[in-house]
Amino acid sequence: MPEPEIPDEYLGDYARILADVATTGRRLTRDELDNRRLLGREAAEAGFQLRALVGLHLAATRTAWPQAAVTDEASTDSVLAAVEQAVDAFAAGFERAQRLTVRREEAARREFIDDLLYGRSDLGRLAERATRFGLRLSRAHAVAVATGPEAYTETDSVPRAVEAALLARFSGRKILITTKDGRLVCIAPGSQPDVLRYFAKQSHAATDGGRVAVGRPHPGPGGVVQSYDEALDALDLAERMDLDDPVLYAADLLVYPVLTRDRQAMADLVRSQLGPLQQARGGAEPLLKTLTVYFDAGCVSAETARRLSLSVRALTYRLERIHQLTGSDPSDPVHRYTLQTAVIGARLLDWPAKEV
């Protein structure tokens, strides 16, 4: 598209200044420089490009070049110095206005992100503001959150590298990438899971092996908050459960909130099923770890022994000891479910380090 024509009003009394300088050899006055800065600011606020504005000044210089400077070398030097002063002051005003605009935009973006991820502000108004940042909150969105060894801000190299990679691959997609509380956050349409998968891949690499959690898609402005909270809960759960997966999906972890919804019932189960392990030599920790690895290994004795650096015979002895103390046989399918649920509860409640 052709650039819009720039009105001559942004030149102000530029031609008169050049003529006066050619006659007197003076420099621009403070009032004239302030006026040039003001014109530059107004031109920036009107949305014109600096390159085009400089071109306008140069074209005006050729058109209004004073006749007195044609044969007078001193006048020519004075006029060129005045052109330099005038354009420099104009550009300074333009750039200052742009910096203020950028700061206002950054503040507005940060305020919007805070409102969006914390559910503050009227949801209808939030949806209107979202269009300014490329989101259509009437549709379902999902949120991915990435953590790394350090806290990140939007100006750090890691967020900028991840954002550049996503925008290069998904140009034109409605994606919002930001930081919140030191974490990387990506908001994408729920119908485009490939975006969040790629974000997870890039974030894991950029954060030197950091962990990523992806919430489920939910519709409406409140859906972003819900998906964001799910991703945060998944990260917290991974920390408490010592999960190894670098990428976690909230949809795959729904069983854990169900298990802990009645905390008192879970605590009772842990105490009744695993409490007797505290009678063992060395306390409950070694046998609890044995059960954890046994269930994680699919109840395969050989694999469990390998992971624990034990012989199969030593593992068998431990499992028999667990049976003796608890009355539940880990190898019995009838007992296994109760024991495994209790082990999950112990990990969620940080037992036996904390009393339940």
Short mmCIF file of C-alpha atoms in Angstrom, two decimals, residues 42 117 180:
data_model
loop_
_atom_site.label_atom_id
_atom_site.label_comp_id
_atom_site.label_asym_id
_atom_site.label_seq_id
_atom_site.Cartn_x
_atom_site.Cartn_y
_atom_site.Cartn_z
CA GLU A 42 2.78 15.27 16.69
CA LEU A 117 -4.48 -14.67 33.97
CA LYS A 180 4.32 -14.26 34.45
#
